[in-house]
CSV table of C-alpha atoms in Angstrom, one decimal:
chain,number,residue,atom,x,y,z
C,34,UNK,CA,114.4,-266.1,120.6
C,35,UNK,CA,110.8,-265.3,121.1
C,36,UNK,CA,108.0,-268.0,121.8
C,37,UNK,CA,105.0,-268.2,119.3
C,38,UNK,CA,101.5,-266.7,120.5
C,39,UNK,CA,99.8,-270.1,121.8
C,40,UNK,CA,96.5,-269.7,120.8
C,41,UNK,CA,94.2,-271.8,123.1
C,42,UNK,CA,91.4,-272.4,120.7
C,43,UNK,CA,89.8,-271.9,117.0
C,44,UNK,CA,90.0,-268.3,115.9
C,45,UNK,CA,85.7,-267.5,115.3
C,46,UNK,CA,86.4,-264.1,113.5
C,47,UNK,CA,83.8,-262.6,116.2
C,48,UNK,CA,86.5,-260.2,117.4
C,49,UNK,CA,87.4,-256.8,115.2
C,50,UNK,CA,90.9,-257.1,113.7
C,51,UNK,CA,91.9,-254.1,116.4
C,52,UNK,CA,90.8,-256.5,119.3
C,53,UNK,CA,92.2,-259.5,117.6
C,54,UNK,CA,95.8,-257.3,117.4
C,55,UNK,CA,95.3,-255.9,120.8
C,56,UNK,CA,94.9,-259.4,122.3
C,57,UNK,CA,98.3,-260.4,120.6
C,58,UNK,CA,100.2,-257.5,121.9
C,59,UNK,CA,98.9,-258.8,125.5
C,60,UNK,CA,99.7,-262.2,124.6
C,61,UNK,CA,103.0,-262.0,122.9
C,62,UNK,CA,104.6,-258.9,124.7
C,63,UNK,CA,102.8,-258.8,128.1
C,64,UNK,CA,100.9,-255.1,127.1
C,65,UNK,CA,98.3,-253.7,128.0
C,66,UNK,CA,95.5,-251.9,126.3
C,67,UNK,CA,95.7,-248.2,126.7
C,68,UNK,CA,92.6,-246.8,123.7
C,69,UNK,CA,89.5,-248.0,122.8
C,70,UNK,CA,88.8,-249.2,119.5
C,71,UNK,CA,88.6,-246.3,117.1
C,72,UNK,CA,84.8,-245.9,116.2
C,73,UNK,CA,84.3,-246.7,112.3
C,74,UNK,CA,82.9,-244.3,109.7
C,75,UNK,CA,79.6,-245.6,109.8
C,76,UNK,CA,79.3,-244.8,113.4
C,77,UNK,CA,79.4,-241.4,112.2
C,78,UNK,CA,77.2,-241.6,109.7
C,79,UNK,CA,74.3,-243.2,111.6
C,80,UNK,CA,75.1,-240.4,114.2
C,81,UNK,CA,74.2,-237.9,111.9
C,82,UNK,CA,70.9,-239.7,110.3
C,83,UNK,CA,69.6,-239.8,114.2
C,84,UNK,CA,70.5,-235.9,114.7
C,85,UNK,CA,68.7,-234.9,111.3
C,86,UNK,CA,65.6,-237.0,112.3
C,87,UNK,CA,65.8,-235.3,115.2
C,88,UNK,CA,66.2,-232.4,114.1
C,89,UNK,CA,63.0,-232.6,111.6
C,90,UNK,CA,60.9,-233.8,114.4
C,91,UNK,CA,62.2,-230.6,116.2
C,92,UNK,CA,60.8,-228.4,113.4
C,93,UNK,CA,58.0,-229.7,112.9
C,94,UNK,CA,57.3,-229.5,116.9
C,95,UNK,CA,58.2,-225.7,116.4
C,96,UNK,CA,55.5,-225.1,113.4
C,97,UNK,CA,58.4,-223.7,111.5
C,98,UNK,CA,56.5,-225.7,108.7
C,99,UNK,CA,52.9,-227.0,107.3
C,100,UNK,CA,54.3,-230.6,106.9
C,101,UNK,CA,57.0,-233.2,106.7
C,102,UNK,CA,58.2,-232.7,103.2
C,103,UNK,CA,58.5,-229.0,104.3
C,104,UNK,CA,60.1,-229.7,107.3
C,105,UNK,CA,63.1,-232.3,105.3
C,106,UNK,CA,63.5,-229.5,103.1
C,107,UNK,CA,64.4,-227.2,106.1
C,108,UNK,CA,66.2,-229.6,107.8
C,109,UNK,CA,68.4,-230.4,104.7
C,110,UNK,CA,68.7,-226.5,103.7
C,111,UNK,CA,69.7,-225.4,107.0
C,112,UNK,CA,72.3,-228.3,108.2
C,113,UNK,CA,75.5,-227.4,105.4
C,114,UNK,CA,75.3,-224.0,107.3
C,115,UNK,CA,75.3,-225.1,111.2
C,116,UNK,CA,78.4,-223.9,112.8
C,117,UNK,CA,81.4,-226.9,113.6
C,118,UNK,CA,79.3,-227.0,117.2
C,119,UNK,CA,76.2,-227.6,115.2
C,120,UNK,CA,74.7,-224.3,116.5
C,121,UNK,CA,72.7,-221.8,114.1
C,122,UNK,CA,73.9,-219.1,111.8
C,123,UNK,CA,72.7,-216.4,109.9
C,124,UNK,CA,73.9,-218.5,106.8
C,125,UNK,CA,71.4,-221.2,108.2
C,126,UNK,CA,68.8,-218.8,109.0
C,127,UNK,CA,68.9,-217.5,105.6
C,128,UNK,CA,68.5,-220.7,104.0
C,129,UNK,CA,65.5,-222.0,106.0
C,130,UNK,CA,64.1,-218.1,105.3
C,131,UNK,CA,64.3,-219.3,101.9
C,132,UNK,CA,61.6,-222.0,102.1
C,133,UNK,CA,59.8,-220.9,105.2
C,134,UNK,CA,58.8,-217.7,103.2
C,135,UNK,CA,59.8,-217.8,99.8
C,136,UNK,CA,57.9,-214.4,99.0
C,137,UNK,CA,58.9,-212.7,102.3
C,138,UNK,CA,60.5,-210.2,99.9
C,139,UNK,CA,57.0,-208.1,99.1
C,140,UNK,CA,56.1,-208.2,103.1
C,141,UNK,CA,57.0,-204.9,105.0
C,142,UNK,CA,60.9,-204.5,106.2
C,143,UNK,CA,59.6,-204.7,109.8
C,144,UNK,CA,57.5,-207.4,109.3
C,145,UNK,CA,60.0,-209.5,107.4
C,146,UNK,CA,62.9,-208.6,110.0
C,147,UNK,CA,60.3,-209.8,112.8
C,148,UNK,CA,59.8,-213.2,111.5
C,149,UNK,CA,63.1,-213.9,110.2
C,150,UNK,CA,64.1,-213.4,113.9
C,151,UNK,CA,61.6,-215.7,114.7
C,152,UNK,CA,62.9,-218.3,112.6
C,153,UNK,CA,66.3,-218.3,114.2
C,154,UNK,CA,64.6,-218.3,117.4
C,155,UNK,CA,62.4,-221.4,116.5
C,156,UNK,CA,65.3,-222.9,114.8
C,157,UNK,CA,68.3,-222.2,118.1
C,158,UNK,CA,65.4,-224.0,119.9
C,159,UNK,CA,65.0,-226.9,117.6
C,160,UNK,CA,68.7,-227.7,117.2
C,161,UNK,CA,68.6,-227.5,121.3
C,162,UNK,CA,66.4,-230.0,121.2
C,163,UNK,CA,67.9,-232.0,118.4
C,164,UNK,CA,71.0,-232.4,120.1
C,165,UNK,CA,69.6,-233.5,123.4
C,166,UNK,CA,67.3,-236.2,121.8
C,167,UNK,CA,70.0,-237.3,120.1
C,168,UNK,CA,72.2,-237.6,122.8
């Protein structure tokens, strides 16, 4: 027969229900803790608002852009295409192409193929930065 968990004072609801169970396991069966709590979705989320701010403010350090709205649309563009690192393609250089130089289609070959180099460039560079700020 097994003894109930004493519990030694008023539960305040202060403690996440994988602490609370985590606490009965070392109470109850003499355990011990061997994971951290698993990190909740929202963690996630906020993670990626701060890397897209970051990330904007990264552009718009780089004049990819004339302005803020510019650089969101960039930002927003480019980030379905970054890599499962978060690095740059040439599916996310494409896409900020798109609105950095909408009419880059009447320049000259070599003049478009010179700035759209650029652009990955500028934007390697501001996902570099990105990702350290955020960290």
């Amino acid at each position: 027969m097994t003894a109930p968990t004493v519990h030694t004072g008023p539960s305040d609801y202060a403690e996440s229900a994988h602490a609370w169970a985590c606490r009965l396991i070392e109470t109850d069966l003499g355990g011990r803790r061997i994971t951290t709590e698993p990190r909740h979705w929202l963690d996630a989320l906020a993670r990626r608002r701060r890397h897209k701010a970051a990330f904007i403010t990264a552009v718009l350090n780089r004049s990819l852009v004339s302005g803020l709205v510019e650089a969101c649309r960039v930002v927003e563009a480019v980030y379905p295409y970054l890599d499962a690192d978060g690095l740059c393609t040439e599916a996310a250089v494409t896409a900020a192409w798109h609105i950095i130089a909408p009419d880059a289609d009447t320049w000259p070959e070599q003049l478009q193929d010179e700035r759209r180099c650029f652009t990955g460039e500028c934007l390697t560079h501001a996902i570099t930065e990105a990702n350290t700020a955020e960290a």
